[in-house]
XYZ file of C-alpha atoms in Angstrom:
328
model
C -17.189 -8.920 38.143
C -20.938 -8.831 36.156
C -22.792 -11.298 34.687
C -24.576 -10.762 31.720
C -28.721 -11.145 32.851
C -32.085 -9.655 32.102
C -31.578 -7.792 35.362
C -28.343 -5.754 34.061
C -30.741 -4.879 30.883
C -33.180 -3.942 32.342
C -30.902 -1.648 34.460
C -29.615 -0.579 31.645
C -32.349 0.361 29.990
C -33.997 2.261 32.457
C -37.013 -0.316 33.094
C -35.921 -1.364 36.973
C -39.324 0.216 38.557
C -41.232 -1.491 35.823
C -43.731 -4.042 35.701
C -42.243 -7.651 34.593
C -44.924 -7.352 31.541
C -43.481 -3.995 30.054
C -39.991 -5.403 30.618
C -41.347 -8.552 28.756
C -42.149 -6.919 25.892
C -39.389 -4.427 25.420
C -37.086 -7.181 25.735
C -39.106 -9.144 23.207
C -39.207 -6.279 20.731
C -35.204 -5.637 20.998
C -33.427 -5.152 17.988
C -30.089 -3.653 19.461
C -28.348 -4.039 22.522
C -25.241 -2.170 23.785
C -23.604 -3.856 26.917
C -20.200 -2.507 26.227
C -17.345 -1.104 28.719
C -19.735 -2.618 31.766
C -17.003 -4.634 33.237
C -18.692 -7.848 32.135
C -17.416 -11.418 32.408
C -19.591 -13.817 31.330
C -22.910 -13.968 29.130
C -25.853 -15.346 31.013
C -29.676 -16.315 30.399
C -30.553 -14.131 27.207
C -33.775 -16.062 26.259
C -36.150 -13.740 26.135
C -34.032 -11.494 23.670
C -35.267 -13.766 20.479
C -35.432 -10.722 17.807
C -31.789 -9.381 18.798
C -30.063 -8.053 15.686
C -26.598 -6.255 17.238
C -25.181 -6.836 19.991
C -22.471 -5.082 21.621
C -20.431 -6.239 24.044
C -16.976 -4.876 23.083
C -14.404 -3.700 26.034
C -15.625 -5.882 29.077
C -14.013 -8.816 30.142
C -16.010 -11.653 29.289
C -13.530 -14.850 28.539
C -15.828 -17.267 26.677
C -18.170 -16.995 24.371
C -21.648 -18.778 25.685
C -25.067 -18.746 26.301
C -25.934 -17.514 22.636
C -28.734 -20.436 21.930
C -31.380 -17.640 22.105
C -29.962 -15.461 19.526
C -30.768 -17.164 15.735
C -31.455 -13.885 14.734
C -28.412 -11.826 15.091
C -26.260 -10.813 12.494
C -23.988 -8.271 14.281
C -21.720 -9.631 16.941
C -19.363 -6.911 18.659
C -16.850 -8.675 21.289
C -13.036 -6.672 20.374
C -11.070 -6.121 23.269
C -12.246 -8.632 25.764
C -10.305 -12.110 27.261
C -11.827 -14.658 24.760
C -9.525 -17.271 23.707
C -11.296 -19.308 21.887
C -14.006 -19.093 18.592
C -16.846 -21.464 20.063
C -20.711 -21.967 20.078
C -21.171 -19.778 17.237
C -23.662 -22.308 15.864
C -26.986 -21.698 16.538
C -26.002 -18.013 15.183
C -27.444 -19.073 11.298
C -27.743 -15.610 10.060
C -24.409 -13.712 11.783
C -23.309 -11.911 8.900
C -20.346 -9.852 10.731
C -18.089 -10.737 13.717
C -15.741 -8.797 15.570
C -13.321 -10.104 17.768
C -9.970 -7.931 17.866
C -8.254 -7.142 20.828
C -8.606 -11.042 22.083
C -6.123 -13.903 22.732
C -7.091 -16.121 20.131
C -4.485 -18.165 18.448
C -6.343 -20.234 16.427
C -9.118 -19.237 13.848
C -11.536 -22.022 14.282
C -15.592 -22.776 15.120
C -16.902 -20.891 12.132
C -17.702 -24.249 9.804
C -21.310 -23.886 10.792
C -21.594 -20.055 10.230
C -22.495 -20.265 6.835
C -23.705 -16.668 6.052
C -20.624 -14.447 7.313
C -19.411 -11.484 5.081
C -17.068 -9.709 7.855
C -14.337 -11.016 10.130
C -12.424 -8.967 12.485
C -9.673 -10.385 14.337
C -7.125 -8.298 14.291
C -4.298 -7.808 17.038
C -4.839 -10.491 18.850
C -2.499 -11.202 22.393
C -0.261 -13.610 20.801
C 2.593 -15.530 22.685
C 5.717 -14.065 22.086
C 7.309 -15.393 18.256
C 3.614 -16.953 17.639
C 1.534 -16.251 14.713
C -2.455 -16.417 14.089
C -3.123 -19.994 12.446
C -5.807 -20.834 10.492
C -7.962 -23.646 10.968
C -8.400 -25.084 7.196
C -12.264 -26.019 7.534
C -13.237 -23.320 8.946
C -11.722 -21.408 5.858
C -13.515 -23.554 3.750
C -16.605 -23.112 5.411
C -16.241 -19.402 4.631
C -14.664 -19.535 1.576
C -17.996 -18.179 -0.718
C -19.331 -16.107 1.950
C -16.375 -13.861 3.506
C -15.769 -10.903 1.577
C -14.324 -8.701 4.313
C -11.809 -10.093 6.119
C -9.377 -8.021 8.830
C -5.745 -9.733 10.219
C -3.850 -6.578 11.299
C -0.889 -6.939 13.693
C -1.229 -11.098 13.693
C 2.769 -11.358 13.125
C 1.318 -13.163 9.608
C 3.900 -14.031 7.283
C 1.900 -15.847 4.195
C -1.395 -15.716 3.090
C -1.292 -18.696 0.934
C -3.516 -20.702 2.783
C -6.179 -17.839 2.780
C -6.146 -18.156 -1.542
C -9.593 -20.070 -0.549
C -11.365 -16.884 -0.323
C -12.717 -16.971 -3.406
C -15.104 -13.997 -2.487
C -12.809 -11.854 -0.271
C -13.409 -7.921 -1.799
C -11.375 -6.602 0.961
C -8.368 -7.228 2.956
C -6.675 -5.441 5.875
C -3.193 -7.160 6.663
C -1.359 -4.001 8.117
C 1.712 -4.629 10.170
C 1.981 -8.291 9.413
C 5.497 -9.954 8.459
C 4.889 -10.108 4.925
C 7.971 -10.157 3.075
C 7.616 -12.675 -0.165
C 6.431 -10.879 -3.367
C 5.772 -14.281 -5.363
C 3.742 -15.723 -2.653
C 1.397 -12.392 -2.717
C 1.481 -11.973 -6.810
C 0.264 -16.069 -6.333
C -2.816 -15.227 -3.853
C -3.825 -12.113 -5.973
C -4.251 -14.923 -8.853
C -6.977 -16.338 -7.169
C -8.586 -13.786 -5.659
C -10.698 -12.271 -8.706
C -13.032 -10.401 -6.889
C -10.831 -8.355 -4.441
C -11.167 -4.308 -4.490
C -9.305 -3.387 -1.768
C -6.023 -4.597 -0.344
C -4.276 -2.792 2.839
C -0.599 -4.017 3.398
C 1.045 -1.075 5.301
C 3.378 -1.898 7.511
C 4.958 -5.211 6.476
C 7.998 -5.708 4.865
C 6.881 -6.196 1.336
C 6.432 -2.885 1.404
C 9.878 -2.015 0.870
C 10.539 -4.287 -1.941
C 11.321 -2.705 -5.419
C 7.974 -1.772 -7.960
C 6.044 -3.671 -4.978
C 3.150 -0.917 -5.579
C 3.161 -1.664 -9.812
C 3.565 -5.125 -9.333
C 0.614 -5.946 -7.102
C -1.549 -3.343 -9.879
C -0.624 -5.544 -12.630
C -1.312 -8.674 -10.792
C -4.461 -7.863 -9.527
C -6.668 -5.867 -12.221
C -9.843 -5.536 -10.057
C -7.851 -3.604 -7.207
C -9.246 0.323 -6.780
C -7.293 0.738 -3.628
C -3.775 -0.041 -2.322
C -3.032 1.323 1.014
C -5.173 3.606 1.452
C -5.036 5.369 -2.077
C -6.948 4.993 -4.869
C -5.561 3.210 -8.085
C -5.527 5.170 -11.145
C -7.307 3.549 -14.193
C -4.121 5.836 -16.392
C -1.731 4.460 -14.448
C -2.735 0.964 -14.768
C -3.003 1.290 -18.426
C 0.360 2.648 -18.081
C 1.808 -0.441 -16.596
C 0.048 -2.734 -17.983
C 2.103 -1.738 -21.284
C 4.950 -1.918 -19.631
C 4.773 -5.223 -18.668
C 3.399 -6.358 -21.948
C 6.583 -4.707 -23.739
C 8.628 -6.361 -21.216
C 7.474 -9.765 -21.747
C 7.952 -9.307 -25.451
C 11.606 -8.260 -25.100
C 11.647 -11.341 -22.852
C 10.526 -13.416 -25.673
C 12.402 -12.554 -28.432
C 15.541 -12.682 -26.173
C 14.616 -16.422 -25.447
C 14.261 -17.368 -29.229
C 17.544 -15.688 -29.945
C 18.846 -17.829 -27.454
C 17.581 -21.048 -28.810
C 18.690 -20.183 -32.148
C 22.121 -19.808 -31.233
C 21.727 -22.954 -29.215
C 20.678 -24.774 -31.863
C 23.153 -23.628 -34.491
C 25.956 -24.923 -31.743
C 24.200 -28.220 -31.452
C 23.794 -28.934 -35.060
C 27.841 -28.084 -35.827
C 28.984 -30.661 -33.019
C 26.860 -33.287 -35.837
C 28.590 -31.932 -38.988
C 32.544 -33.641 -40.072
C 35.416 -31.377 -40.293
C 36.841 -30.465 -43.378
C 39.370 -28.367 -44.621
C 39.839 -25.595 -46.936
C 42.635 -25.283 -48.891
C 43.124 -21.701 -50.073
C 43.820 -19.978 -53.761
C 45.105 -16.835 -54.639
C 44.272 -15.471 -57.900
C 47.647 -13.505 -57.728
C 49.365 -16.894 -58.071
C 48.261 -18.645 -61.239
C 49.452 -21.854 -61.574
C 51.957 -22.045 -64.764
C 51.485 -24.697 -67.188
C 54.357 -26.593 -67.994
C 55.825 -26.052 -71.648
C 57.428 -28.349 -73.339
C 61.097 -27.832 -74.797
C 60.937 -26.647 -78.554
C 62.133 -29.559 -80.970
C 64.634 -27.495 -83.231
C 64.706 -30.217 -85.898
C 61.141 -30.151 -86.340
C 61.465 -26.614 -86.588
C 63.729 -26.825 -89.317
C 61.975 -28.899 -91.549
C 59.082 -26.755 -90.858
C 60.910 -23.883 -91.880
C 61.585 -25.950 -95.193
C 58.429 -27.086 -95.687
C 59.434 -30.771 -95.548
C 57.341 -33.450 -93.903
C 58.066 -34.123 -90.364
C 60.747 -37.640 -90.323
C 58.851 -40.574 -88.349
C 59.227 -41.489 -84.736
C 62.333 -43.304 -85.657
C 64.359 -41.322 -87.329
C 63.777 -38.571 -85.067
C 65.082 -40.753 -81.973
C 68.155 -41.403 -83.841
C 68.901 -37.731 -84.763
C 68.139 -37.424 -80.950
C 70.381 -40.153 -80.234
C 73.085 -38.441 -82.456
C 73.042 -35.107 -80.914
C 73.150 -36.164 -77.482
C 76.171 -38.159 -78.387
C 77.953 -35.496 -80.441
C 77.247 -32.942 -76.832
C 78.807 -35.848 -74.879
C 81.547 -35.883 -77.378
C 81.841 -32.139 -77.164
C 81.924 -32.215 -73.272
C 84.599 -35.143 -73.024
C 87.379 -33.152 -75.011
């Protein structure tokens, strides 16, 4: 295996027949260093690099990341597709602005609390254990939570990203072939994420769920891209109506409700009572009184009308004479 050293840059850079002094300098004035696919497995004595920018040491073999004291200056660090298993001694690295580490066996995202300054992170498809997921260390997330605008989890068998809603910054997010599959969850991290322009979920199984495309446009009205394709400033417009005309059919459904609700409430209060019906077609007949024929008859005559008494007694009298009438 190879060892990271001055010797394998300077063979590397064509300055082996040098003097020591040349190689000095050059080494002094680098900027940019590309180490990768050189079968490397471990970083060595760097020192002398102090002005390194970018380095590249993608596609070796190197299992731990070390021996980066030297390099305060850096701001690109290229190590996908190595053995690494762990984030550590990232440190002294003030002014790394974007990491790459995909293609690794990291399980954990952790060691970047004291990176303050980092806009990119690239860890996607990592060499999980079987049924495992990538976890998130919660300080470290915190830690990046005003810096990290670009942020890369591809093929990490992730299943939420609720705990990632810390991002306050994040403009862009790759998350293809994940195990997404809750649209509330999403719809909640899209919320918080005000400042996000690009969102790339192919592959997961949110995908598949119905208006997931119109949904997440709704939810998240800084979004230009979705997968890949740009979002149409018509078409959000469009939906945005939509779900404004839905939410007032919504509404007005819901006060119906109540109302009817209410009106059933307020008759279990209220004491029964009973109607009796009329019907016009039945008027309800007086009761006449029976003609008095002797007061008729003096009527007729024109005499006065006899006094209560004598009228009982010619009362009196007739009944008798009927009785009379009726016995014989």
């Amino acid at each position: 295996m190879v060892r990271l050293t001055m010797d394998l840059i300077a063979k590397n850079a064509g300055h082996k027949n040098r003097s020591e002094e040349d190689f000095g300098q050059y080494v002094q004035k680098l900027t940019h260093l590309n180490l990768s696919d050189k079968n490397i497995d471990s970083i060595g004595d760097l020192s002398f690099c102090r002005n390194l920018r970018v380095l590249y040491l993608y596609d070796n073999q190197i299992n731990q990341i070390q021996n980066l004291d030297f390099a305060s200056n850096i701001t690109h660090l290229y190590l996908q597709n190595n053995r690494i298993s762990s984030i550590e001694n990232l440190s002294p690295l003030k002014k790394l602005e974007k990491l790459y580490l995909g293609g690794n066996y990291i399980t954990v995202v952790e060691g970047l609390d004291k990176v303050g300054e980092l806009r990119e992170l690239h860890i996607e498809s990592q060499h999980l254990p079987p049924g495992e997921k990538l976890l998130f260390d919660p300080v470290s997330l915190n830690s990046l939570a005003k810096s990290l605008s670009v942020l890369n989890i591809s093929n990490n068998n992730i299943d939420e990203l609720e705990e990632l809603a810390v991002l306050e910054n994040l403009s862009y997010l790759k998350a293809v072939d994940n195990q997404l599959k809750h649209m509330k969850d999403l719809e909640g991290v899209l919320k918080k994420w005000t400042k996000l322009r690009r969102i790339d979920l192919t592959g997961n199984p949110i995908c598949q769920k119905p208006k997931y495309k119109d949904r997440i446009i709704v939810q998240s009205l800084t979004l230009e891209s979705l997968d890949g394709k740009e979002i149409q400033e018509m078409e959000r417009r469009f939906l945005m109506n939509w779900k404004a005309s839905r939410a007032a059919r919504q509404k007005s459904n819901e006060r119906k409700t109540d109302e009817q609700a209410a009106k059933v409430e307020s008759s279990d209060f209220e004491a029964p009572y009973f109607t009796i019906p009329l019907h016009p077609s039945r008027p309800v007949k007086e009761k006449k009184e029976k003609p008095d024929f002797l007061d008729l008859a003096h009527k007729q005559k024109g005499e006065r009308k006899p006094p209560p008494r004598i009228r009982e007694r010619r009362s009196q009298t007739k009944t008798q004479a009927q009785d009379f009438i009726r016995y014989r």
